[in-house]
mmCIF file of C-alpha atoms in Angstrom:
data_model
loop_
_atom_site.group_PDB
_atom_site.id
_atom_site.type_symbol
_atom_site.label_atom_id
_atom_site.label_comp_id
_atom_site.label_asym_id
_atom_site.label_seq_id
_atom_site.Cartn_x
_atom_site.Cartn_y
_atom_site.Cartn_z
ATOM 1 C CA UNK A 1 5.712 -22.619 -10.609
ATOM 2 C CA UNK A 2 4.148 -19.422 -11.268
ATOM 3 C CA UNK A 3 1.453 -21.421 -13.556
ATOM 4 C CA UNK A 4 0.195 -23.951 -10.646
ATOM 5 C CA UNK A 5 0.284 -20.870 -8.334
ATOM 6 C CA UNK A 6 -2.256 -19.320 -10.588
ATOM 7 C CA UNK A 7 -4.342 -22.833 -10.619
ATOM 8 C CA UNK A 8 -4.496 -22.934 -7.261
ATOM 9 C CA UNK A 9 -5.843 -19.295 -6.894
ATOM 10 C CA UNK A 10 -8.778 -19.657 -9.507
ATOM 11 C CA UNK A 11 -9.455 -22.700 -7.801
ATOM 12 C CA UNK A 12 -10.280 -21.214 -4.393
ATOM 13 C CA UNK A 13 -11.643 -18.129 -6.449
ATOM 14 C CA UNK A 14 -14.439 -20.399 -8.199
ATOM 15 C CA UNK A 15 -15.769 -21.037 -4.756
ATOM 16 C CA UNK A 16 -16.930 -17.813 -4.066
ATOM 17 C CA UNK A 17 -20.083 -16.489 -5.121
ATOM 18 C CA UNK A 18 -20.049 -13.626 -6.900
ATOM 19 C CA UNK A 19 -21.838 -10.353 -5.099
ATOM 20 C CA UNK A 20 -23.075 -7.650 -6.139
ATOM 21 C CA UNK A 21 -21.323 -5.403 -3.227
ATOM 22 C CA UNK A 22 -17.713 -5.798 -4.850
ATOM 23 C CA UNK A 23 -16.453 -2.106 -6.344
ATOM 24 C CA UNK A 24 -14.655 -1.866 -9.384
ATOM 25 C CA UNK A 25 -11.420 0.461 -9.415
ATOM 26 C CA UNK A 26 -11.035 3.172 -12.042
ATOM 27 C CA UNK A 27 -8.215 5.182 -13.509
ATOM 28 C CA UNK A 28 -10.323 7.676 -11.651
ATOM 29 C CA UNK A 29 -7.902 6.865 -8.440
ATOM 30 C CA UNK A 30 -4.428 7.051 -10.560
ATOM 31 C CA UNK A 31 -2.606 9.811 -9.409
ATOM 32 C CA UNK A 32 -2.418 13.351 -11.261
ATOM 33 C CA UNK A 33 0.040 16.069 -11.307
ATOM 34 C CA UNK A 34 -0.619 18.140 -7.966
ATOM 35 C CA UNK A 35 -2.063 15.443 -5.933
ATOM 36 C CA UNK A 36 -0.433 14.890 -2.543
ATOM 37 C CA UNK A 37 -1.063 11.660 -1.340
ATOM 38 C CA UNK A 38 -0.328 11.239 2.613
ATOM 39 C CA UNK A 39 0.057 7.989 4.063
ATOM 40 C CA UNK A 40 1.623 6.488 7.261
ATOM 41 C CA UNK A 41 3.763 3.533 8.276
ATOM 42 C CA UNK A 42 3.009 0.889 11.193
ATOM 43 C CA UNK A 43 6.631 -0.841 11.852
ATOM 44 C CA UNK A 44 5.104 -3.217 14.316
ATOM 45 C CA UNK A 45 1.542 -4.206 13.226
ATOM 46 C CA UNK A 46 -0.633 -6.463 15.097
ATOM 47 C CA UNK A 47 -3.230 -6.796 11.860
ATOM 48 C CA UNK A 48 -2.309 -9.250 8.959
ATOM 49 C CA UNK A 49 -5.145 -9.409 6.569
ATOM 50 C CA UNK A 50 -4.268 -12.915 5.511
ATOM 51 C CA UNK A 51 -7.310 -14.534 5.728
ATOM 52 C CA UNK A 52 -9.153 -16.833 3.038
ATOM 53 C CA UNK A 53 -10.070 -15.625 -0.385
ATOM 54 C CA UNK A 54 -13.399 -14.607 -1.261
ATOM 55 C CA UNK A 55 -15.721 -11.919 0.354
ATOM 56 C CA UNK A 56 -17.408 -10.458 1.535
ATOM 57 C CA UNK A 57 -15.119 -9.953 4.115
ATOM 58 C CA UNK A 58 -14.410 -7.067 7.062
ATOM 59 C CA UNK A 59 -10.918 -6.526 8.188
ATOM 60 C CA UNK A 60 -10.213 -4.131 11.281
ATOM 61 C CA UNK A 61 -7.076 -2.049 10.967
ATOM 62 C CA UNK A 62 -7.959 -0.176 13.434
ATOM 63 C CA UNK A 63 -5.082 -1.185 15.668
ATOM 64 C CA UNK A 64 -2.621 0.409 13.208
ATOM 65 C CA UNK A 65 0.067 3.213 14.687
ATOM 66 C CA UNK A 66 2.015 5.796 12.699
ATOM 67 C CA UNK A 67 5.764 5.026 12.907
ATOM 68 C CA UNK A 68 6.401 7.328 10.259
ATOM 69 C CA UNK A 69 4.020 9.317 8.020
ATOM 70 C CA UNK A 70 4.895 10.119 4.069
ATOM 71 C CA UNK A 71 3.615 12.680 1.777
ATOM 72 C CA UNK A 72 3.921 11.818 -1.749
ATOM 73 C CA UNK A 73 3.885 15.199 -4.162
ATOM 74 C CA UNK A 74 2.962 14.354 -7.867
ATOM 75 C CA UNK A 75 4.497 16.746 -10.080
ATOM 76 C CA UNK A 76 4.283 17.303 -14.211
ATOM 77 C CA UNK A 77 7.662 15.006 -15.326
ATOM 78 C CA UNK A 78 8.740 18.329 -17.060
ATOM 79 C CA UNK A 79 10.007 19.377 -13.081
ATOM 80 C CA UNK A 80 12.169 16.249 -13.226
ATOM 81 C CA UNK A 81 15.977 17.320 -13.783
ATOM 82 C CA UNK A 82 16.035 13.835 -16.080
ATOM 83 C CA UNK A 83 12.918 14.587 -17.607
ATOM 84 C CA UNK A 84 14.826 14.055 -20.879
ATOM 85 C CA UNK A 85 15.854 10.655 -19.293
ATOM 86 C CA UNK A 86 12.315 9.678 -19.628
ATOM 87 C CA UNK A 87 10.416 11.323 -22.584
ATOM 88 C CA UNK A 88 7.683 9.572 -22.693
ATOM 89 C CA UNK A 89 6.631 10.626 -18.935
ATOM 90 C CA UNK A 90 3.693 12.457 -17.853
ATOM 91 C CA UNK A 91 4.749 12.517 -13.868
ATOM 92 C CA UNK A 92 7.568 12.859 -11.129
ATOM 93 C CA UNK A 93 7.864 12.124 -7.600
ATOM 94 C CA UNK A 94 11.096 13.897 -6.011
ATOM 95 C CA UNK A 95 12.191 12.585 -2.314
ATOM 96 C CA UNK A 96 13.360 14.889 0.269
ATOM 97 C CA UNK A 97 17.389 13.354 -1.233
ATOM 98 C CA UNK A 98 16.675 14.207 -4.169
ATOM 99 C CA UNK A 99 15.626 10.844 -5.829
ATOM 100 C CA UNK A 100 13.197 10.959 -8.981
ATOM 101 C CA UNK A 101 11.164 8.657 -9.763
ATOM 102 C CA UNK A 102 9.406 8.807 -13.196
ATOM 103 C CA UNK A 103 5.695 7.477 -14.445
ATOM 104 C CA UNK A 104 3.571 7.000 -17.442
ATOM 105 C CA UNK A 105 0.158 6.833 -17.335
ATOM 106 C CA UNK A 106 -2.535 5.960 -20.026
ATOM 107 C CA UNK A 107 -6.511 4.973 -19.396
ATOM 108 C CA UNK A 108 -5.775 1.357 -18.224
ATOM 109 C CA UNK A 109 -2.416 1.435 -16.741
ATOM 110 C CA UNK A 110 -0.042 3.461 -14.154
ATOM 111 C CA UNK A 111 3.475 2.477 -14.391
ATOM 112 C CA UNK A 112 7.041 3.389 -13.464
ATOM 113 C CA UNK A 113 9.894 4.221 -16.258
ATOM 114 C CA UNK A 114 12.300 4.442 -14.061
ATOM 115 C CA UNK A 115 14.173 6.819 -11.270
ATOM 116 C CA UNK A 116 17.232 8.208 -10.858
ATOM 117 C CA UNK A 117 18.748 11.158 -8.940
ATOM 118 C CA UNK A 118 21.209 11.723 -6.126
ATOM 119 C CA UNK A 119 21.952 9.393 -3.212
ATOM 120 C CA UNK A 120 21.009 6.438 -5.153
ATOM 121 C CA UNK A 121 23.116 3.360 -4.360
ATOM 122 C CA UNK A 122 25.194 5.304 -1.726
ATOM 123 C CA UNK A 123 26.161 7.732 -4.304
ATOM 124 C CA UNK A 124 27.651 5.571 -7.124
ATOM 125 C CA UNK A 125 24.434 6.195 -9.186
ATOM 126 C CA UNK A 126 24.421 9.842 -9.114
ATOM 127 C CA UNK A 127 23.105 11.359 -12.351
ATOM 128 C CA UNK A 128 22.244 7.749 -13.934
ATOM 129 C CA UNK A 129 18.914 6.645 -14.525
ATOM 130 C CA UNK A 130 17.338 3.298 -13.858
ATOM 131 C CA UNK A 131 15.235 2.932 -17.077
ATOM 132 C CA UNK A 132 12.689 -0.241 -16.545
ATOM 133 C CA UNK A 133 12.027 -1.866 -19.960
ATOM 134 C CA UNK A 134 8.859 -2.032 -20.308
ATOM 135 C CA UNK A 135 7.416 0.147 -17.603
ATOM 136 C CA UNK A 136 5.917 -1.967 -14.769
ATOM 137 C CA UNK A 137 2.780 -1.279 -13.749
ATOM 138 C CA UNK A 138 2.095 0.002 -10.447
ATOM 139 C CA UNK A 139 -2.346 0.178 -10.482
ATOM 140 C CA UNK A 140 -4.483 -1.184 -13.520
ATOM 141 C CA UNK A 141 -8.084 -0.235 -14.414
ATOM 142 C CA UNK A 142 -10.684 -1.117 -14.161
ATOM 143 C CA UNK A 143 -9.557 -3.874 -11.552
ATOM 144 C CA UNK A 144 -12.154 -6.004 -10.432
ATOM 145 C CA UNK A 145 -12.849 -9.413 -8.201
ATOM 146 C CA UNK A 146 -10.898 -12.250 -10.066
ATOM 147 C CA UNK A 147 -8.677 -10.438 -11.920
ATOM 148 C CA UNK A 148 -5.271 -11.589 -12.592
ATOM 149 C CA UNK A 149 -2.319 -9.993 -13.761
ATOM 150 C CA UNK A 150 1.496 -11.172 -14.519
ATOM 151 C CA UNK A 151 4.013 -8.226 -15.611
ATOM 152 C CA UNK A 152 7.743 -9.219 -15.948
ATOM 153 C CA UNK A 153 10.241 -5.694 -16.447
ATOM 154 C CA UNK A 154 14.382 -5.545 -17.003
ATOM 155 C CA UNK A 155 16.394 -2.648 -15.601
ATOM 156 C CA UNK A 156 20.127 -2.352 -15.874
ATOM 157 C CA UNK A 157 22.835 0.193 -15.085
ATOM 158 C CA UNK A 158 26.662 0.205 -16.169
ATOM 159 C CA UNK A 159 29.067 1.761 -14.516
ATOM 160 C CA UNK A 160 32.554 2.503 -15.080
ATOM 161 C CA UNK A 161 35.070 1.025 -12.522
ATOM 162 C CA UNK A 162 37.123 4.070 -12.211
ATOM 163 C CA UNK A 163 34.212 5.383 -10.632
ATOM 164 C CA UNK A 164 34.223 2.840 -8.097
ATOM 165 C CA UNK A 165 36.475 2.549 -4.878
ATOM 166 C CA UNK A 166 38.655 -0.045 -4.933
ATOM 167 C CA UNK A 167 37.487 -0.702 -1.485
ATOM 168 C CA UNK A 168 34.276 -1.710 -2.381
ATOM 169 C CA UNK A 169 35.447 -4.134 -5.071
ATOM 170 C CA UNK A 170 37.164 -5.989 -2.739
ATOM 171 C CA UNK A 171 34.456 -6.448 -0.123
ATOM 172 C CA UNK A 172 32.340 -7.967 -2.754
ATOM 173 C CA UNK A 173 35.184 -10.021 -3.914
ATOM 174 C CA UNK A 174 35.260 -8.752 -7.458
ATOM 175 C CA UNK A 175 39.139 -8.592 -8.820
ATOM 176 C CA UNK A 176 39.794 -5.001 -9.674
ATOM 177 C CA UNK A 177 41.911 -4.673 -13.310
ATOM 178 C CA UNK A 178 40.696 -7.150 -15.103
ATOM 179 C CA UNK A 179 37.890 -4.842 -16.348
ATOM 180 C CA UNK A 180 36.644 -1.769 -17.377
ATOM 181 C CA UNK A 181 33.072 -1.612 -16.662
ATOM 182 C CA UNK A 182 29.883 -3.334 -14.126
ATOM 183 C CA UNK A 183 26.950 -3.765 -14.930
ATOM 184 C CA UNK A 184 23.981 -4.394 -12.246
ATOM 185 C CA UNK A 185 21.169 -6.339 -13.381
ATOM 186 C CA UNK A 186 18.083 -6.226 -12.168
ATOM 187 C CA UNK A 187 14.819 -8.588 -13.588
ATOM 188 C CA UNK A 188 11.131 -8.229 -11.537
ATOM 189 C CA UNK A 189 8.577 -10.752 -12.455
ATOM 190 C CA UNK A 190 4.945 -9.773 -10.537
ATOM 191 C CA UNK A 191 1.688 -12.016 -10.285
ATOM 192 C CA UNK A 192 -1.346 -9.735 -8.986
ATOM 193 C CA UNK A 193 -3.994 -11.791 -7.985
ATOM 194 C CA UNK A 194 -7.670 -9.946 -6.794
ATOM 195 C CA UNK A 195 -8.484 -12.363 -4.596
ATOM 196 C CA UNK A 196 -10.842 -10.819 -1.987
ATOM 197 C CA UNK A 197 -13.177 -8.034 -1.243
ATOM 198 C CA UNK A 198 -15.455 -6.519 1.598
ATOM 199 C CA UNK A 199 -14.833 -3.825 4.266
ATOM 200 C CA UNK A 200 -11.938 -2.433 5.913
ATOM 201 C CA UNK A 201 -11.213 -0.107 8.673
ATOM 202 C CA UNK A 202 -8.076 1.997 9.210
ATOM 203 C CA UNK A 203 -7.970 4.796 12.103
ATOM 204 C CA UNK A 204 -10.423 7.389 11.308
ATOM 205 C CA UNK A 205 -12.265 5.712 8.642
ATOM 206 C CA UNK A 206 -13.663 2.820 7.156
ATOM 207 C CA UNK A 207 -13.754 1.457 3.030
ATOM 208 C CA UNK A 208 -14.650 -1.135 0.441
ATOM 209 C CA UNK A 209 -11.900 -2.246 -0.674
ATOM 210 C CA UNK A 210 -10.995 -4.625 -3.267
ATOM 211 C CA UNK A 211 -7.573 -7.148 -1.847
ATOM 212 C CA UNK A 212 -5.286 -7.621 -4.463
ATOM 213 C CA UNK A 213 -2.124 -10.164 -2.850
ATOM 214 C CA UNK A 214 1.017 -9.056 -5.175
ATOM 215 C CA UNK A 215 3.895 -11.203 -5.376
ATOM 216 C CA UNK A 216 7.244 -9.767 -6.945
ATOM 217 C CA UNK A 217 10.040 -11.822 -7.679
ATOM 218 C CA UNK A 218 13.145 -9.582 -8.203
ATOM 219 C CA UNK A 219 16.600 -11.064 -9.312
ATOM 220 C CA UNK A 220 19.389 -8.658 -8.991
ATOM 221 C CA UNK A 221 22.808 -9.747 -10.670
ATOM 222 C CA UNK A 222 26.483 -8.375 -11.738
ATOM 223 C CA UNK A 223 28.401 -8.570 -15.062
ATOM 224 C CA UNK A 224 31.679 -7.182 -15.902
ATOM 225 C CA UNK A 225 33.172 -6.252 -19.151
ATOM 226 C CA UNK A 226 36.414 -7.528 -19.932
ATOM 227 C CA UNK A 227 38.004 -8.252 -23.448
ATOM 228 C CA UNK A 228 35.463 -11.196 -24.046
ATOM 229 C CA UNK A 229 32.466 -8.245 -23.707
ATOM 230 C CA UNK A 230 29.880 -8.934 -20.432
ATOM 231 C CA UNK A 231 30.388 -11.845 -18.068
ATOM 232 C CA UNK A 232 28.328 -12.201 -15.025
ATOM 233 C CA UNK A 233 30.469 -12.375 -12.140
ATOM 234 C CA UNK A 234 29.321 -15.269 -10.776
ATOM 235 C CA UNK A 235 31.347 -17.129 -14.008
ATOM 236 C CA UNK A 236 34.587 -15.302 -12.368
ATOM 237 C CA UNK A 237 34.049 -15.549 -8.456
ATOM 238 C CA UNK A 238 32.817 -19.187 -9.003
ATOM 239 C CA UNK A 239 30.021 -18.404 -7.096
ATOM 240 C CA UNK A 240 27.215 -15.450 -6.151
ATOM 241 C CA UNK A 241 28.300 -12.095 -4.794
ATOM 242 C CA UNK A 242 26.602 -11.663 -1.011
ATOM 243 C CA UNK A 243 23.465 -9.958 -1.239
ATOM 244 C CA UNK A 244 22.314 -10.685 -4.717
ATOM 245 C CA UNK A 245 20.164 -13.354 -6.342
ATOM 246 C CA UNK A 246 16.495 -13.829 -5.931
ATOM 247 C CA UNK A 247 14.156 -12.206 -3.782
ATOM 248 C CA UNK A 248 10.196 -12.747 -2.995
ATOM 249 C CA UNK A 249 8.314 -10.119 -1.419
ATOM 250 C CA UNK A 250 4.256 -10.911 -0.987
ATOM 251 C CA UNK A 251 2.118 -7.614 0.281
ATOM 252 C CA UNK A 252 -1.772 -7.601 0.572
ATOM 253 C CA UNK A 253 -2.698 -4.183 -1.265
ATOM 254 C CA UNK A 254 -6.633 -3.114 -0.123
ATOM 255 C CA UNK A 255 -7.612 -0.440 -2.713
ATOM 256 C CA UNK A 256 -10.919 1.439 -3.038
ATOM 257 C CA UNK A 257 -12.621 3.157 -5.735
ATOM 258 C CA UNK A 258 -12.921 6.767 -3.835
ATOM 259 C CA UNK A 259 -9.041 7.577 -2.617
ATOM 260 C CA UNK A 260 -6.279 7.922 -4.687
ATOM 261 C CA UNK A 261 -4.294 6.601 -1.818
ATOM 262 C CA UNK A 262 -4.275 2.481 -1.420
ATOM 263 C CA UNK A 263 -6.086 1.994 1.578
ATOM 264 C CA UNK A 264 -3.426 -0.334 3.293
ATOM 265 C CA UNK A 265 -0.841 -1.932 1.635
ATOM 266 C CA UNK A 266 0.624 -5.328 4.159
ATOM 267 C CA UNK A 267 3.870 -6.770 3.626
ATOM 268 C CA UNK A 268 3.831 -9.694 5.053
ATOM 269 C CA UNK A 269 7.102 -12.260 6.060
ATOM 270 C CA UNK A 270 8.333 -14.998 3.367
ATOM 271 C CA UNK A 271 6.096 -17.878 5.211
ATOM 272 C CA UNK A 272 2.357 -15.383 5.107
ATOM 273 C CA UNK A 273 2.530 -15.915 8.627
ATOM 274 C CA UNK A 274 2.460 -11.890 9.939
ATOM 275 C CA UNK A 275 3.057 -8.543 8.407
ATOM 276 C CA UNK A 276 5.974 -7.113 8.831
ATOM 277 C CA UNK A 277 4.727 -3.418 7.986
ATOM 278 C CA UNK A 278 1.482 -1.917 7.417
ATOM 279 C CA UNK A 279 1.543 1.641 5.004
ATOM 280 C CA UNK A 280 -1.863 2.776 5.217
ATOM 281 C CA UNK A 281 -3.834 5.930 4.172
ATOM 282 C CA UNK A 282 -3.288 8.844 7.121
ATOM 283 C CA UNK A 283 -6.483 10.557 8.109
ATOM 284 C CA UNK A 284 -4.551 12.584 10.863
ATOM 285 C CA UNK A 285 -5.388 9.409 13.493
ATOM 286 C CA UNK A 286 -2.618 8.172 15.672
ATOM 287 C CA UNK A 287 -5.147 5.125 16.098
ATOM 288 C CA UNK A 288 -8.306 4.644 16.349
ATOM 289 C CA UNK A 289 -7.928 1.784 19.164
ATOM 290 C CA UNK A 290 -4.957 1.948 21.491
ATOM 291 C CA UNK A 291 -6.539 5.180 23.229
ATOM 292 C CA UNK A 292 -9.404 3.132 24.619
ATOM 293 C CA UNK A 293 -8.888 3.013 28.686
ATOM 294 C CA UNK A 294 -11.120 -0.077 29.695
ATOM 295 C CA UNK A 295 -11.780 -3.240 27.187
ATOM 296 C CA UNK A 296 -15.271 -3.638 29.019
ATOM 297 C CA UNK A 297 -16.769 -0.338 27.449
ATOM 298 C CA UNK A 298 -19.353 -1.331 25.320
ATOM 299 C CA UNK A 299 -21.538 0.552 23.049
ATOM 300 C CA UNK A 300 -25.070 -0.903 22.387
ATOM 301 C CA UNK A 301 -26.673 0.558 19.028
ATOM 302 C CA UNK A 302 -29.591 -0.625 18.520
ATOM 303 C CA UNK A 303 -31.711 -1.409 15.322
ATOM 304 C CA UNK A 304 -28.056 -1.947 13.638
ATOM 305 C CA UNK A 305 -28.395 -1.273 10.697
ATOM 306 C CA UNK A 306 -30.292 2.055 11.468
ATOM 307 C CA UNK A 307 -32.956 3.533 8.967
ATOM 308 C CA UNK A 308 -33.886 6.960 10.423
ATOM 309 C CA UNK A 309 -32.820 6.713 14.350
ATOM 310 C CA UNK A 310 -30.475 4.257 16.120
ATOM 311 C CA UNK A 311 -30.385 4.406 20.561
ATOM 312 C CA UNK A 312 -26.616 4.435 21.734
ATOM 313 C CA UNK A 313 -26.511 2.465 25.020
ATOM 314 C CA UNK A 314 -23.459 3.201 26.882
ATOM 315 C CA UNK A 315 -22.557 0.115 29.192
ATOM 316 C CA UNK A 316 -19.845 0.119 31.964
ATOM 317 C CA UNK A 317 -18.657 3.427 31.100
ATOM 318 C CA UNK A 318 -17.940 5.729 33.829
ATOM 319 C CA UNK A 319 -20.523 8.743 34.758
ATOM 320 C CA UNK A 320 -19.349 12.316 33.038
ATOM 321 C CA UNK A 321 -19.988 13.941 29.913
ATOM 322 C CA UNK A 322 -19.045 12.660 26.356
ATOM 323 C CA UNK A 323 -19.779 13.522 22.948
ATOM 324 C CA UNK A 324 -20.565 11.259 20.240
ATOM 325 C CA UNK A 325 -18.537 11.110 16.803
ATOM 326 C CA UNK A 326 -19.904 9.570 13.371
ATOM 327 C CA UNK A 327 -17.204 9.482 10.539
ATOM 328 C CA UNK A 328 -18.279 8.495 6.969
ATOM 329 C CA UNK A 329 -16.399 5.920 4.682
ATOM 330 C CA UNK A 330 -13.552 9.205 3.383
ATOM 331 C CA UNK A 331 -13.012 9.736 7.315
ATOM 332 C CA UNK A 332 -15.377 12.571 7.543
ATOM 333 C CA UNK A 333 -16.703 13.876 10.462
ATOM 334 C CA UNK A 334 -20.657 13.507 9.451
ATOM 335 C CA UNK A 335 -22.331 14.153 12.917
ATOM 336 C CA UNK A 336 -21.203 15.250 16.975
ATOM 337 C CA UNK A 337 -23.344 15.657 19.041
ATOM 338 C CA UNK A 338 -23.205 15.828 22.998
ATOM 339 C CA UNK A 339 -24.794 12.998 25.415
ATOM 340 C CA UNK A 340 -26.787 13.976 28.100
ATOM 341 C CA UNK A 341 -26.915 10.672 29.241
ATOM 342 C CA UNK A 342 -26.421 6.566 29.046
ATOM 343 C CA UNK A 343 -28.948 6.252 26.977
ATOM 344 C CA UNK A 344 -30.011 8.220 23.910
ATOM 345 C CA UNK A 345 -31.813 8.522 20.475
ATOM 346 C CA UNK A 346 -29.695 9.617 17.817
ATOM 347 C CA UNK A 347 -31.344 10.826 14.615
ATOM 348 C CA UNK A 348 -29.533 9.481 11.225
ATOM 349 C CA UNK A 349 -32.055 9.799 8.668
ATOM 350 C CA UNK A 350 -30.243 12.773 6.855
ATOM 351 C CA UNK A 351 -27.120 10.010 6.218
ATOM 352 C CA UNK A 352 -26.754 8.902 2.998
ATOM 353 C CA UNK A 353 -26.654 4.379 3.017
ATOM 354 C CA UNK A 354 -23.072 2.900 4.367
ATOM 355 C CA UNK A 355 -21.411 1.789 6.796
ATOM 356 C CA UNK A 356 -19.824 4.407 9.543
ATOM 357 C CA UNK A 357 -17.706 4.112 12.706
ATOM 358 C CA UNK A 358 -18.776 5.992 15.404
ATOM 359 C CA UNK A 359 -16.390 7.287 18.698
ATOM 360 C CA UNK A 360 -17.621 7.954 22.108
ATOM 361 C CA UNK A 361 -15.158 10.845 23.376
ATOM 362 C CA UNK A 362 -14.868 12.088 26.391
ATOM 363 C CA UNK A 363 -13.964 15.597 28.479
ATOM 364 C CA UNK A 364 -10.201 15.674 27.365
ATOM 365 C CA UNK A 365 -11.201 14.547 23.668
ATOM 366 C CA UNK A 366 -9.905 10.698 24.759
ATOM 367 C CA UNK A 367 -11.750 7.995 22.875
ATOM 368 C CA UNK A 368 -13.463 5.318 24.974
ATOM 369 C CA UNK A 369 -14.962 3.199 22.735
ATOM 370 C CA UNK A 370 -15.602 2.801 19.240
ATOM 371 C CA UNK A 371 -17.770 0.638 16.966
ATOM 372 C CA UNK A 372 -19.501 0.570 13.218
ATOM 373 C CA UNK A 373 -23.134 1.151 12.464
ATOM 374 C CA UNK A 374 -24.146 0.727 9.207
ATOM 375 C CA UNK A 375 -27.066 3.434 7.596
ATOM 376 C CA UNK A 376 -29.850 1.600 5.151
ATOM 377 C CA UNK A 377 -32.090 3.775 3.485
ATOM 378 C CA UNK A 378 -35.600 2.431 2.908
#
């Protein structure tokens, strides 16, 4: 199955032209001990990404609302308390519950071990670590347009049923005393498939990105050891526990070259119809679009693209004072000024070439409206 998937893809990939606007990633952008990468969560997206292969392309995420926001501390693996776990580590990542979750990283690849820690599997999994055999990769470099990647990785933990309640046996309907130990299983196979690239826009900034749709397969499955040595459950039970088996999960990763952070990362349901969650790079913006008051305020700019000045037209906005905001492709604040009026000539020559969104706030710093213009340099 996996093989005609991958026919199909180069299939629709060999009808794109090739352009020379696509960026290549680097290991540049893998993480490094004492980087803090900050990202939020939209729960309840109204952006997809799923559109065709191919590019150049511009997606608008500009919709997107924090329902939760993440920071994500890399530390040397040596802070790890099962740094000996995982010798061959370089970094660790410690939640707030004290989960670990180790990494190795070399020039082309950055790739999880394996976690472990406290609160893991309500508890039962306290103190045991999750090795993954071999490490799966989480980024590759350099990753370009067409690339495609397959990585298949086995974890497994055993566990000793006198650690485990009775109670919990028998909800899963696994007969208590005819072993000594479980095992969980657990078997990921990934295809990563570049299959677009262009533009995309998050609240307070705007990228190029490369699209790289991931799909992860992940089989999770119990044995027990009796006096015939491992069995999987299923064999005893006549049939699979509730819970376990197969699952496919299919996100839309947009990565650039010049953030360590993935610019958006879209999971999207089993059929590709909508995302179910959106985890995107936090610039501080709650968003960028639900503050707007009035869908008919329009912003004219005109030449777009701009060489040295650009005239911002303000239509069907209401009289009063408002100040003009130009953020750069990082989500930099590059330029505010104050209007004076409707109509005005705004100097850009000193901006290096791209593409920026600009923000027309007013009086009580409320945004209303928003737009791109993009800066060529003769």
């Amino acid at each position: 199955m996996q093989k005609k998937n991958i026919l199909v893809i180069i299939t629709l990939l060999a009808t794109t032209v090739l352009l020379p606007a696509q960026i290549i990633i680097t290991n540049a952008t893998f993480p490094a001990a004492g980087d803090s990468l900050k990202t939020a969560t939209d729960l309840a997206p109204t952006v997809n990404g799923l559109t065709a292969p191919g590019g150049p392309q511009t997606w608008d995420f500009t919709s997107l609302n924090p329902s939760t926001r993440q920071v994500t501390v890399f530390q040397p693996a040596a802070n790890g308390s099962a740094f000996t776990s995982f010798p061959g580590a370089e970094l660790v990542t410690i939640s707030g519950v004290g989960a670990e979750t180790y990494y190795d990283v070399s020039a082309s690849a950055f790739s999880i071990l394996g976690l472990t820690g406290s609160g893991l599997g309500g508890g039962l999994l306290d103190g045991i670590a999750l090795k993954y055999a071999p490490p799966l990769p989480e980024r590759r470099a350099p990753t370009a347009f067409f690339d495609i990647n397959q990585a298949e990785s086995n974890a497994s933990i055993a566990i000793s049923s006198a650690a485990i309640p009775g109670g919990i046996l028998d909800s899963l309907g696994i007969p208590s005393g005819l072993f000594d130990s479980i095992r969980l299983r657990i078997n990921v196979k990934r295809l990563e498939v570049v299959d677009g690239f262009g533009t995309l826009a998050i609240p307070g900034g705007i990228y190029d990105v490369l699209r790289e749709k991931r799909t992860d397969f992940t089989s999770t499955a119990v044995d027990v050891h009796t006096f015939l040595g491992w069995v999987d459950i299923g064999s005893i039970i006549g049939g699979q526990l509730p819970g376990f088996g197969t699952d496919t999960t299919i996100t839309n990763h947009f990565l650039s070259n010049t953030t360590k952070e993935p610019i958006a990362i879209v999971t999207v349901d089993p059929t590709q119809s909508f995302a179910t969650q959106v985890e995107y790079k936090d610039l501080g913006i709650t968003s960028a679009v639900s503050p707007v008051t009035d869908e008919n305020n329009q912003v004219v700019v005109s030449p777009n693209p701009v060489s040295n000045e650009a005239i911002f037209d303000l239509k069907n906005i209401p009289s009063g004072k408002y100040n003009l905001r130009l953020f750069d492709a990082n989500g930099q604040n590059v330029l505010s000024k104050e209007l004076g009026s409707d109509r005005e000539t705004i100097s850009l020559q000193s901006l290096s070439s791209g593409v920026y969104i600009y923000q027309i706030v007013d009086r009580r710093n409320k945004i209303t409206a928003m737009g791109k213009v993009m800066k060529v340099n003769p």
